[in-house]
Coordinates of N, CA, C and O and ligand atoms in Angstrom, one line a residue:
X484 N 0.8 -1.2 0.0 CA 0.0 0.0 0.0 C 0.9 1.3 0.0 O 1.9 1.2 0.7
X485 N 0.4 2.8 -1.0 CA 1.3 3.3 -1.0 C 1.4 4.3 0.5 O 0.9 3.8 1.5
X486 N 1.9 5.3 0.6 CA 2.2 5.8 1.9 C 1.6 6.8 1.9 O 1.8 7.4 0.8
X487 N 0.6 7.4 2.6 CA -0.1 8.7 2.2 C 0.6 10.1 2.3 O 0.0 11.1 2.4
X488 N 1.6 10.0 2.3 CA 2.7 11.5 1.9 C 3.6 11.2 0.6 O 4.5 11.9 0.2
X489 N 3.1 9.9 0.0 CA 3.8 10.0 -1.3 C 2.9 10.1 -2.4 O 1.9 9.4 -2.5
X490 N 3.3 11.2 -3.2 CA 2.4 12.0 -4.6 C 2.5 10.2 -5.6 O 1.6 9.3 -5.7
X491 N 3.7 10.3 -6.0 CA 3.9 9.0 -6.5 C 4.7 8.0 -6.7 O 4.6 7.6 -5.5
X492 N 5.6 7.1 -7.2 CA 6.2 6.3 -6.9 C 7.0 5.7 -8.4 O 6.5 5.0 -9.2
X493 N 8.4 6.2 -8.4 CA 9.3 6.7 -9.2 C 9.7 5.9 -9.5 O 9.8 5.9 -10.7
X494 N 10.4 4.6 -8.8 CA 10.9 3.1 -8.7 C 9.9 2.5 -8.1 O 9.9 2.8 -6.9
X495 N 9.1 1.7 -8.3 CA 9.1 0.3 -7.7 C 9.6 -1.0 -7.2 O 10.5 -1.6 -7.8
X496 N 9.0 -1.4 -5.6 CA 9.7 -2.9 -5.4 C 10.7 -3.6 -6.2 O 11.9 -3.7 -6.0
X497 N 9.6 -4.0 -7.3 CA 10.0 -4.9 -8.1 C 11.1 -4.4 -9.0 O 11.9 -5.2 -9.4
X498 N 11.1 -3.2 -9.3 CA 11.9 -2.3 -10.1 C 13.5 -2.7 -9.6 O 14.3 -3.5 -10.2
X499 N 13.6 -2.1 -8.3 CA 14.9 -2.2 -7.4 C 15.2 -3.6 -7.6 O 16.1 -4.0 -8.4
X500 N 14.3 -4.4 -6.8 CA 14.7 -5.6 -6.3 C 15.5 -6.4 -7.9 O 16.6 -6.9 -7.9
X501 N 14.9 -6.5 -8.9 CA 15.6 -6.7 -10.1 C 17.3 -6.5 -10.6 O 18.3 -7.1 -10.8
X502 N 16.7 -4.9 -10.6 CA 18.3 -3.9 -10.7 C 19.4 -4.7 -9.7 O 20.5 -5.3 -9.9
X503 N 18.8 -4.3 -8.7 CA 20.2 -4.5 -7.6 C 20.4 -6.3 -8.2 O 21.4 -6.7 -7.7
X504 N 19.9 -7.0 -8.7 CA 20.0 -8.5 -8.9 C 21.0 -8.3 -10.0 O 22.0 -9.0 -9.9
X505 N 20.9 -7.3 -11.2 CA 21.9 -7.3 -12.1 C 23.2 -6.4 -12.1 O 24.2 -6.6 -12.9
X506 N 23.0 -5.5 -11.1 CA 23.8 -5.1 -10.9 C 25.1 -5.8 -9.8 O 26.3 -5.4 -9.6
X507 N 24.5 -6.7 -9.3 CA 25.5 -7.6 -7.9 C 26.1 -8.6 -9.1 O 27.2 -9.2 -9.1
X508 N 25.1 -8.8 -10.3 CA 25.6 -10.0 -11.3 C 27.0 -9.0 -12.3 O 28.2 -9.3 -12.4
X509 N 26.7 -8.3 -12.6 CA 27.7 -7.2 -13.8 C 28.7 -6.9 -12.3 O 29.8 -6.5 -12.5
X510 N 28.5 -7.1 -11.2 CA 29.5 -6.5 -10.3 C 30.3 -8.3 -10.0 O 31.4 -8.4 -10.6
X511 N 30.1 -8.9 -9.7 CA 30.5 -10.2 -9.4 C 31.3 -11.0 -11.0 O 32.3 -11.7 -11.0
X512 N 30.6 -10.5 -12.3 CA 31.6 -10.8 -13.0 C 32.9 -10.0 -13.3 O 34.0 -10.4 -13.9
X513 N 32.4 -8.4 -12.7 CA 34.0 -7.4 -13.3 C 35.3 -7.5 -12.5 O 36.5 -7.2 -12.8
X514 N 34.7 -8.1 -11.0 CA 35.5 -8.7 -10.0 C 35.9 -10.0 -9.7 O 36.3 -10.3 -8.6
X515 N 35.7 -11.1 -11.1 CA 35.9 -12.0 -10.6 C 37.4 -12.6 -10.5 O 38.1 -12.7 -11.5
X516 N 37.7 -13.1 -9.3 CA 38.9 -13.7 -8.8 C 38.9 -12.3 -7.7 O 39.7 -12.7 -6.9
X517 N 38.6 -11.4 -7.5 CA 39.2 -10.6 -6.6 C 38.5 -10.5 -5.5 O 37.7 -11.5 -5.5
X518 N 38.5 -9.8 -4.3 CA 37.7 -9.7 -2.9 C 37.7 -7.4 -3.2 O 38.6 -6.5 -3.3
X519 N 36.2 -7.5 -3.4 CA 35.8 -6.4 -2.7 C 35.8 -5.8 -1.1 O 35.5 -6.5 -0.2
X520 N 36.0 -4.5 -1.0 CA 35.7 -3.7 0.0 C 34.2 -3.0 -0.3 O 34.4 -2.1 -1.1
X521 N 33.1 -3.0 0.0 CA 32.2 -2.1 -0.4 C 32.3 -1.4 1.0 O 32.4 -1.8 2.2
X522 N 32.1 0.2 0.4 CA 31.8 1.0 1.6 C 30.9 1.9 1.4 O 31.1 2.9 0.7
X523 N 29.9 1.7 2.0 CA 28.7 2.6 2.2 C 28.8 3.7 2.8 O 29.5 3.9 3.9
X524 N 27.8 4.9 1.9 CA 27.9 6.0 2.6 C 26.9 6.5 3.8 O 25.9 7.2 3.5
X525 N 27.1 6.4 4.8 CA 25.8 6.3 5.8 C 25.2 7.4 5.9 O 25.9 8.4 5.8
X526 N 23.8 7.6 6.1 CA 23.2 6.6 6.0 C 22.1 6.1 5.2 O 21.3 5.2 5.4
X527 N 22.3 7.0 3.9 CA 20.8 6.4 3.1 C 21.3 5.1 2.2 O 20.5 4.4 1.6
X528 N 22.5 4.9 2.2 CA 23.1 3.9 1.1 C 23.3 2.5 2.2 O 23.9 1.5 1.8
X529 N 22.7 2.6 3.5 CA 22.7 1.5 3.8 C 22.2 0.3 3.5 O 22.7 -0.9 3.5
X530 N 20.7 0.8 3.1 CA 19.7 0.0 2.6 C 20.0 -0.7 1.5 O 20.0 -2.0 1.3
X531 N 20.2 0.2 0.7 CA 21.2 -0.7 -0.9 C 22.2 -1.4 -0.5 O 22.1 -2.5 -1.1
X532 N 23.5 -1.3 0.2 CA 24.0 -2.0 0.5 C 23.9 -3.5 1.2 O 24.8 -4.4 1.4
X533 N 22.6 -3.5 1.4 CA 22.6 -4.7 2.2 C 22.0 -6.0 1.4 O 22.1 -7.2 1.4
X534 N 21.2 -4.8 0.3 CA 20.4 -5.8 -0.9 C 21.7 -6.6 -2.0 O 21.9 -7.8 -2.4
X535 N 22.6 -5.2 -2.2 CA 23.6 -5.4 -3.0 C 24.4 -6.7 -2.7 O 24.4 -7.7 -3.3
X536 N 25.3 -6.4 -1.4 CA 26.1 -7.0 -0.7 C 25.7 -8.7 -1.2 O 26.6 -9.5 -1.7
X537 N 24.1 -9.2 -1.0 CA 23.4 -10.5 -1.5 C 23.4 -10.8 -2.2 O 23.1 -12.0 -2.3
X538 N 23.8 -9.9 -3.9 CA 23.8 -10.1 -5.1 C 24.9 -10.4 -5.4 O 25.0 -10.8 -6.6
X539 N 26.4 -10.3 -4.5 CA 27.4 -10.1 -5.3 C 27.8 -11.6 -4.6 O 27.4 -12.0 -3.5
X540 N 28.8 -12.6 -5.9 CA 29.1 -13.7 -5.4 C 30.7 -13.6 -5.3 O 31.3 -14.6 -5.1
X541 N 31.4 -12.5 -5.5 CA 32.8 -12.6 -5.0 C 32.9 -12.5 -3.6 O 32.0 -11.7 -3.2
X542 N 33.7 -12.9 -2.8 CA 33.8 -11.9 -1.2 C 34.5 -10.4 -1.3 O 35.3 -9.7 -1.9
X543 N 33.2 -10.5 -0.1 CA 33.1 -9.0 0.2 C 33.3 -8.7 1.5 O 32.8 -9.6 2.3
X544 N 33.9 -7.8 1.9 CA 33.8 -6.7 3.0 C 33.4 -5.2 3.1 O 33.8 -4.3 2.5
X545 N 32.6 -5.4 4.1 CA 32.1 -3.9 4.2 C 32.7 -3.2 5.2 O 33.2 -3.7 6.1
X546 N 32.6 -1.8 5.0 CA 33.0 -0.9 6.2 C 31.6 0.1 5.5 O 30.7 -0.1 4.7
X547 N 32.0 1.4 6.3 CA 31.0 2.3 6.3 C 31.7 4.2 6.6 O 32.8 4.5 7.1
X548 N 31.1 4.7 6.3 CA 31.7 6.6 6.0 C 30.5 7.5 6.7 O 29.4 7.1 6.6
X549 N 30.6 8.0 7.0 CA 29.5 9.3 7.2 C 30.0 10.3 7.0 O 31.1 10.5 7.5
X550 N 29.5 11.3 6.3 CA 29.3 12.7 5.6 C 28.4 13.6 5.9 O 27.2 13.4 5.8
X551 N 28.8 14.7 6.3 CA 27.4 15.4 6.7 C 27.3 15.7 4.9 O 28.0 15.6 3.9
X552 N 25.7 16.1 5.3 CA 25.5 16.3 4.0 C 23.9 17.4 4.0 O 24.1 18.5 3.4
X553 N 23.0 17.3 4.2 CA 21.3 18.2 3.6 C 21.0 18.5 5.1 O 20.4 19.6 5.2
X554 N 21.1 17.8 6.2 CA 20.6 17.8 7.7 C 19.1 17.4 6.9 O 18.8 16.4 6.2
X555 N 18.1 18.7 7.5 CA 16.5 18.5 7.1 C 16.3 19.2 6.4 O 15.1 19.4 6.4
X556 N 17.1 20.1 5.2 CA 16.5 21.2 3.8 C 17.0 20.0 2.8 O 17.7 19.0 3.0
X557 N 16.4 20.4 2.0 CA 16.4 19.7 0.7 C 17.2 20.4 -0.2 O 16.7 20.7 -1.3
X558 N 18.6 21.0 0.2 CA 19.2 21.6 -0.7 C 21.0 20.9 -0.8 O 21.2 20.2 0.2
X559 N 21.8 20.9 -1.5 CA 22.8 20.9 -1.4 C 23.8 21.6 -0.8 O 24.1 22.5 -1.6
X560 N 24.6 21.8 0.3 CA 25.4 23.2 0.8 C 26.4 22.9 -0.2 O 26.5 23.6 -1.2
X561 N 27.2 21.8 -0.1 CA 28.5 22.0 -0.7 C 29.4 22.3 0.2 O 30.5 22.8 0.0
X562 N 28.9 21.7 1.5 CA 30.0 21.6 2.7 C 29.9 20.1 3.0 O 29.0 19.4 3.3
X563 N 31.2 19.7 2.7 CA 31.2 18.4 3.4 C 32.1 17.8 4.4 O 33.3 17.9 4.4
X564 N 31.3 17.0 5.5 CA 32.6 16.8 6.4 C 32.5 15.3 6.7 O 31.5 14.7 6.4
X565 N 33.8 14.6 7.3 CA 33.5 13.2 7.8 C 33.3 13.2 9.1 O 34.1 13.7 9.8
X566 N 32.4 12.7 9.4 CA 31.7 12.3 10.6 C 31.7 11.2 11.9 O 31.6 11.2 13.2
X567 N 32.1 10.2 10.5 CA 32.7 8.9 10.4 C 33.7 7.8 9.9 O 33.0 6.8 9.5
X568 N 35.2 7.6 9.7 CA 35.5 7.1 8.4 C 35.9 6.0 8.9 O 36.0 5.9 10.2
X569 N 36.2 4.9 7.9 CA 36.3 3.9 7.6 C 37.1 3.1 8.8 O 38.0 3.7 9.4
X570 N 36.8 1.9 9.1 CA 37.6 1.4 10.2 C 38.8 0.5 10.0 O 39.7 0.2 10.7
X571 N 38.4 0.2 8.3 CA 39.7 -0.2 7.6 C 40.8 0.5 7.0 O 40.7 1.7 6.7
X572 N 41.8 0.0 6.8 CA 42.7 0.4 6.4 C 42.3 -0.2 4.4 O 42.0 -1.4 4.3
X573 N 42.3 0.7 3.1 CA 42.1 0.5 1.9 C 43.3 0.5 1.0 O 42.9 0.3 -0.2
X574 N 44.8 0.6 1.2 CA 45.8 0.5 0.8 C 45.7 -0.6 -0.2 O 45.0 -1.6 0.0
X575 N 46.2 -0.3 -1.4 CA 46.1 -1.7 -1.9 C 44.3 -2.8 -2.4 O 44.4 -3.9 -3.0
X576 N 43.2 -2.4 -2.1 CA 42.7 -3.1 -1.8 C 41.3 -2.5 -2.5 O 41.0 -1.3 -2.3
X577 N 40.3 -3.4 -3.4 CA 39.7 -2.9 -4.3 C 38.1 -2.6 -3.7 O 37.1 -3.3 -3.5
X578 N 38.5 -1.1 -3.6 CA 37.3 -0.3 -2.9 C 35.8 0.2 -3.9 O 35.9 1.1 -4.7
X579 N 34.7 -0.5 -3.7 CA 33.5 -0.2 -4.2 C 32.8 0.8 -3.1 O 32.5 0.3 -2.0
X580 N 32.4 2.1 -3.5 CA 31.9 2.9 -2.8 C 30.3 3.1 -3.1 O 29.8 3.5 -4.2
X581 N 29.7 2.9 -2.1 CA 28.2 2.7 -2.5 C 27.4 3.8 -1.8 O 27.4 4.0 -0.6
X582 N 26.6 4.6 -2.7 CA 25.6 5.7 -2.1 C 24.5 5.6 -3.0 O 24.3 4.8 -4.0
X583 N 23.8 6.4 -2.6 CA 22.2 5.9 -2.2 C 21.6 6.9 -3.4 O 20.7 6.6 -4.1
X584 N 22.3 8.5 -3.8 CA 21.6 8.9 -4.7 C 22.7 9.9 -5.3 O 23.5 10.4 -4.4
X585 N 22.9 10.1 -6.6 CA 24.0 11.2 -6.4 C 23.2 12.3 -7.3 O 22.8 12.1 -8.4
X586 N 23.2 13.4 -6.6 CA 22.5 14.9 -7.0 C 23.9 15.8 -7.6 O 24.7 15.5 -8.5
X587 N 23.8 16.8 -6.9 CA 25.2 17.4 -7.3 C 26.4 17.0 -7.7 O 27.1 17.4 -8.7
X588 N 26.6 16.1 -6.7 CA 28.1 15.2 -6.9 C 29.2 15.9 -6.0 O 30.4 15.7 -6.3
X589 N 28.9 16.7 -5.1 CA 29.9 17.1 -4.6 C 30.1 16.5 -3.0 O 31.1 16.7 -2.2
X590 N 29.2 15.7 -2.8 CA 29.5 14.4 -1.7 C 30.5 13.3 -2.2 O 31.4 12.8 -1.5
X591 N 30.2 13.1 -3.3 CA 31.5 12.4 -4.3 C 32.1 12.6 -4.1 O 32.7 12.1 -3.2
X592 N 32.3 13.7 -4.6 CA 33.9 14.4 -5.1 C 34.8 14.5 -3.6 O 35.8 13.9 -3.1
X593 N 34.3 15.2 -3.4 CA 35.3 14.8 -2.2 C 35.8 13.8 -1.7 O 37.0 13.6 -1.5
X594 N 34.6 12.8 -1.1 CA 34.9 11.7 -0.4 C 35.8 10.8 -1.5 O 36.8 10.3 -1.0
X595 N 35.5 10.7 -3.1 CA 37.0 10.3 -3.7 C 37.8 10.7 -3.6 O 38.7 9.9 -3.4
X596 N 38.2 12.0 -3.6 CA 39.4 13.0 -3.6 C 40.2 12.0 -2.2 O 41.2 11.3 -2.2
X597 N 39.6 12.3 -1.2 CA 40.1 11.8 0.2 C 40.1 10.2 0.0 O 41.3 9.8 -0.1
X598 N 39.0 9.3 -0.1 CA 40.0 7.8 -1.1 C 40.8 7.8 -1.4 O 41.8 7.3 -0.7
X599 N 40.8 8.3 -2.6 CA 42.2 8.0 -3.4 C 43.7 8.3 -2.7 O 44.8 7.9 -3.1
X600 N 43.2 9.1 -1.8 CA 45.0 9.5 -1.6 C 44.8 8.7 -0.4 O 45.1 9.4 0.6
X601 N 44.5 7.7 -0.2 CA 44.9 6.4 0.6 C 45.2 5.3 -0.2 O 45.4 4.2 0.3
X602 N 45.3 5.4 -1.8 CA 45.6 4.5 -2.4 C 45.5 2.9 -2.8 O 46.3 2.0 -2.8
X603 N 44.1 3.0 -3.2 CA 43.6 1.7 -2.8 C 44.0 1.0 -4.6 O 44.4 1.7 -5.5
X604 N 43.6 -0.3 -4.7 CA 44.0 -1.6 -6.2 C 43.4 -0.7 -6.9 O 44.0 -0.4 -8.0
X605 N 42.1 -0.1 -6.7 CA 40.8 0.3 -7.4 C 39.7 0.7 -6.7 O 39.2 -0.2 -6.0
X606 N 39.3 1.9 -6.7 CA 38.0 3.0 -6.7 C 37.0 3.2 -7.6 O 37.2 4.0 -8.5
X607 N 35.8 2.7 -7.3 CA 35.0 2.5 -7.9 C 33.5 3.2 -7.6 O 33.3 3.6 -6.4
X608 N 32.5 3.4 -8.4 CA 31.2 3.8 -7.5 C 29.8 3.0 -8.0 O 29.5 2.9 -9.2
X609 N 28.9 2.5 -7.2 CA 28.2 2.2 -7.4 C 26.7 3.0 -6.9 O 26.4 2.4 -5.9
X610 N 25.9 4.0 -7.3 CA 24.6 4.5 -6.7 C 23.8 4.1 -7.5 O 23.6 3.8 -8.7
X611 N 22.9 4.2 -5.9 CA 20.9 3.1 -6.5 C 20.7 4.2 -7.3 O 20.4 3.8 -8.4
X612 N 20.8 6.0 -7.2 CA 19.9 6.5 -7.8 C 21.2 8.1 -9.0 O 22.3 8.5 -8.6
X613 N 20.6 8.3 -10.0 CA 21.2 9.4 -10.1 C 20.4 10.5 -11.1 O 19.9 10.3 -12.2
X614 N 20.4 11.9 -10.0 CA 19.7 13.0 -11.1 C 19.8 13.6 -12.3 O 20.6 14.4 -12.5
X615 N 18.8 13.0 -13.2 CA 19.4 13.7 -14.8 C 19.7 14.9 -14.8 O 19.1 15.7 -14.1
X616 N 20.9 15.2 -15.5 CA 21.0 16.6 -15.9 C 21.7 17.4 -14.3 O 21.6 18.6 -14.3
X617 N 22.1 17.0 -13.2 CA 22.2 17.8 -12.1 C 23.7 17.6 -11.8 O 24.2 18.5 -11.1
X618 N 24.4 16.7 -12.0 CA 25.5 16.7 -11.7 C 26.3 18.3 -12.2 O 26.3 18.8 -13.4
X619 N 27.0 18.8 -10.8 CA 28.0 20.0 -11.0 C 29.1 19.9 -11.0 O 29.9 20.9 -11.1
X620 N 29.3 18.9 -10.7 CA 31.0 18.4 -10.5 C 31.0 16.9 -11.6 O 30.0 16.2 -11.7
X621 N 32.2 16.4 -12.4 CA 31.8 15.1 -13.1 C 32.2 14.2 -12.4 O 33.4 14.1 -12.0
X622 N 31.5 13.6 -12.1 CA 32.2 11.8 -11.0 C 31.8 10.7 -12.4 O 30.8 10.5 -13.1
X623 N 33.1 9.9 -12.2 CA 32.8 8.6 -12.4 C 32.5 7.7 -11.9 O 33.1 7.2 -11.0
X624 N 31.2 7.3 -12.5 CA 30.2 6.5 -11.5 C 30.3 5.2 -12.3 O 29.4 5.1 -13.2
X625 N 31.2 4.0 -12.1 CA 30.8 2.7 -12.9 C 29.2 2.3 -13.1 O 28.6 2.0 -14.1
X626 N 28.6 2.5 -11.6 CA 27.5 1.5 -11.8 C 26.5 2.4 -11.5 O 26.8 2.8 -10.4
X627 N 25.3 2.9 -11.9 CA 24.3 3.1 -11.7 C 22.7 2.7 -11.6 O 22.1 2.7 -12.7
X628 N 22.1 2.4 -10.8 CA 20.5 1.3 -10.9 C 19.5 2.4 -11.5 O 19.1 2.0 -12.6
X629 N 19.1 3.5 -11.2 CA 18.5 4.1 -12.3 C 18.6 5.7 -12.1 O 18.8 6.3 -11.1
X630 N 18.4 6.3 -13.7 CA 18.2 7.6 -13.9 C 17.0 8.4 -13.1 O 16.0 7.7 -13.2
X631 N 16.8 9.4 -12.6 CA 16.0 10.0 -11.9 C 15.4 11.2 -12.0 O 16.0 11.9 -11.3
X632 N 14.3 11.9 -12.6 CA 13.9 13.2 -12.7 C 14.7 13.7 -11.7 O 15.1 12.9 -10.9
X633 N 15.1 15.6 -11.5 CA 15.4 16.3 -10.7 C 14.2 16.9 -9.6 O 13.6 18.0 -9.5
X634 N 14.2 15.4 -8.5 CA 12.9 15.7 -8.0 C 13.6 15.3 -6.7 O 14.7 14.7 -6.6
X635 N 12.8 15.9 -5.5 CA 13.4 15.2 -4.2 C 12.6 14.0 -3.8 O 11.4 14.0 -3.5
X636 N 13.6 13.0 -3.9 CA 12.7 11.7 -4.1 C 13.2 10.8 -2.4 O 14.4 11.0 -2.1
X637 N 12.5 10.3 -1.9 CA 12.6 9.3 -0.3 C 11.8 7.6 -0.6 O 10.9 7.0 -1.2
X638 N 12.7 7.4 0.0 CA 12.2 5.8 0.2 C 13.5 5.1 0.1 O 14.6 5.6 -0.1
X639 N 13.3 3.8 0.3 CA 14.9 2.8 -0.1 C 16.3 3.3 0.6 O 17.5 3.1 0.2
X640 N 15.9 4.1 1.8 CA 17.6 5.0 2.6 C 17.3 6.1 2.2 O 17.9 6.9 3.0
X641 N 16.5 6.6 1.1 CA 16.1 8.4 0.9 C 15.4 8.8 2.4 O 14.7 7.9 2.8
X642 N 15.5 9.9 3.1 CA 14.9 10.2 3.9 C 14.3 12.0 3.1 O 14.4 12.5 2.0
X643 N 13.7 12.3 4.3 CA 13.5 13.9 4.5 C 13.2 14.0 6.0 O 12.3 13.5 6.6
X644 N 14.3 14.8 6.7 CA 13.7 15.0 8.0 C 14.1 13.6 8.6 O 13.5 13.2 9.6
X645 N 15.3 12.3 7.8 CA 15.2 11.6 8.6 C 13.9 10.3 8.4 O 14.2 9.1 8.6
X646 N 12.7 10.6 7.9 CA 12.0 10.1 7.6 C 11.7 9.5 6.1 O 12.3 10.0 5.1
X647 N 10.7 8.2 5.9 CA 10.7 7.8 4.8 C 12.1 6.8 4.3 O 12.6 6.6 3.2
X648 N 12.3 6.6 5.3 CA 14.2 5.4 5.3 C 13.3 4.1 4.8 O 13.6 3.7 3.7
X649 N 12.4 3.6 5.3 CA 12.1 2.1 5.2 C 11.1 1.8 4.2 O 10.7 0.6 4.1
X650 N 10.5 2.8 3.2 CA 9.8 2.3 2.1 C 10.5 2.0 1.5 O 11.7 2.4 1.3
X651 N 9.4 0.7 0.9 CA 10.5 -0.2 -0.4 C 10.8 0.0 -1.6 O 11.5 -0.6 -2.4
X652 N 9.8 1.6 -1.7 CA 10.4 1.8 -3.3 C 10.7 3.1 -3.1 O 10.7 3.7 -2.0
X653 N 11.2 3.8 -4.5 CA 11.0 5.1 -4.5 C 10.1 6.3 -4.5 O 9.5 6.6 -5.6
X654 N 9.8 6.9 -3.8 CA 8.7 8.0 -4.3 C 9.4 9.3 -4.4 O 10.6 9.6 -4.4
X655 N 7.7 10.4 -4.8 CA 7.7 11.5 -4.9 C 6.9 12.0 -3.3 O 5.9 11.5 -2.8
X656 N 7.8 13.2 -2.8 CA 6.6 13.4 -1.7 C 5.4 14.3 -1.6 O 5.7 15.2 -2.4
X657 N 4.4 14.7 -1.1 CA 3.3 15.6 -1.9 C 3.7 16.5 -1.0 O 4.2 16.2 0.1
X658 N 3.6 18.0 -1.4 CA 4.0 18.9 -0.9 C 3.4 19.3 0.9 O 4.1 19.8 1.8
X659 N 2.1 18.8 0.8 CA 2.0 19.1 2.3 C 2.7 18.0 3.3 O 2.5 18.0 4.6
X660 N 3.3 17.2 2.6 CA 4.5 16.9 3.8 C 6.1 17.0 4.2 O 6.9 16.3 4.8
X661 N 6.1 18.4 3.6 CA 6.7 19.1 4.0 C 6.9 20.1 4.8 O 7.9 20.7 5.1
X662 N 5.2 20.2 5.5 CA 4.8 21.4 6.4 C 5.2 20.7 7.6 O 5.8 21.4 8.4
X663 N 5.1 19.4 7.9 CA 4.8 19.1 9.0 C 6.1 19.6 10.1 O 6.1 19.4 11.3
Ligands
IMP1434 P1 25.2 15.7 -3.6 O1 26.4 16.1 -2.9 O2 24.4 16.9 -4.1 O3 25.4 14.7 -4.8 O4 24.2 15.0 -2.6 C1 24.3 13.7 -2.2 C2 23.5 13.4 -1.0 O5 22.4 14.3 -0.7 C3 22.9 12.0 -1.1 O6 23.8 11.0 -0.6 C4 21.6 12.2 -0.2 O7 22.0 11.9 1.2 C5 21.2 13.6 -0.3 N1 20.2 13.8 -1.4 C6 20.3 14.3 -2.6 N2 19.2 14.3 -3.3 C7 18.3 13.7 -2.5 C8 16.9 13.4 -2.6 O8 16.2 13.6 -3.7 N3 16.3 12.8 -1.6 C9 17.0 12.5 -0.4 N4 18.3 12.8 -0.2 C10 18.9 13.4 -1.2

């Protein structure tokens, strides 16, 4: 049933649950013989990470990042900080970085910038979601699950306010729930 603060619904269950099945398959064969690191960006890319993680048949290890990034506006600052980083050491060692939507790209960009000069086998990106036409910075993104109007979309680890983490697909939210 859908949620009554969502207008409509952009991805579907079944939509995701597919994607992430081909994308753990196109990820498991570009890696094969190797051991991934995936590191998720916390916390909306947790959710995909956990579907992903099930799709992929090479071994994997996870760690995890935090970024400040929107708090509760729905805008981009273009301030970013770490909050949380990684508990592994990535030297050498082939890092899949997984986030949940990429808008601007300047949560990217940085958090690669800072990657890379720990020097890992290979740096890579995989996001569930990305906005047509919005990127202001270029990231290379290997893997993407789908294209997205430039809309502020929740569900699947999307929040607003925090809220809307645990629906299973994507939505649109209707404007009066943003009063609340
Ligand atoms: P960027 O730095 O502009 O690419 O922003 C990336 C981060 O902003 C994402 O990881 C999300 O946490 C958040 N974000 C961007 N767009 C949306 C959206 O439509 N819904 C929810 N969060 C978003």
């Amino acid at each position: 049933m859908i949620h009554p603060d969502i207008e409509s619904i952009i991805v579907s269950e079944d939509e995701i649950r597919q994607r992430i099945a081909e994308l753990g398959a196109e990820i498991s064969r570009d890696y094969a013989g190797e051991r991934i690191l995936l590191v998720a960006v916390l916390r909306g890319a947790a959710l995909f990470m956990a579907d992903l993680a099930r799709q992929i048949t090479v071994p994997v290890e996870i760690d995890f990042m935090a970024v400040s990034s929107y708090g509760s506006s729905t805008k981009s600052s273009g301030v970013v900080r770490i909050l949380k980083d990684l508990d592994e050491q990535i030297e050498g060692r082939h890092v899949l970085v997984i986030e949940d939507i990429l808008d601007t790209g300047l949560t990217l960009k940085y958090l690669l910038k800072n990657l890379a000069s720990r020097k890992p086998a290979s740096l890579e990106v995989v996001t569930l979601l990305s906005k047509e036409g919005k990127q202001r910075v270029p990231i290379s993104c290997k893997y993407i699950g789908f294209s997205v109007p430039d809309e502020f979309v929740v569900g699947f680890g999307l929040d607003f306010a925090e809220r809307y983490r645990n629906l299973p697909y994507i939505g649109v939210l209707r404007p009066s729930a943003y009063q609340d």
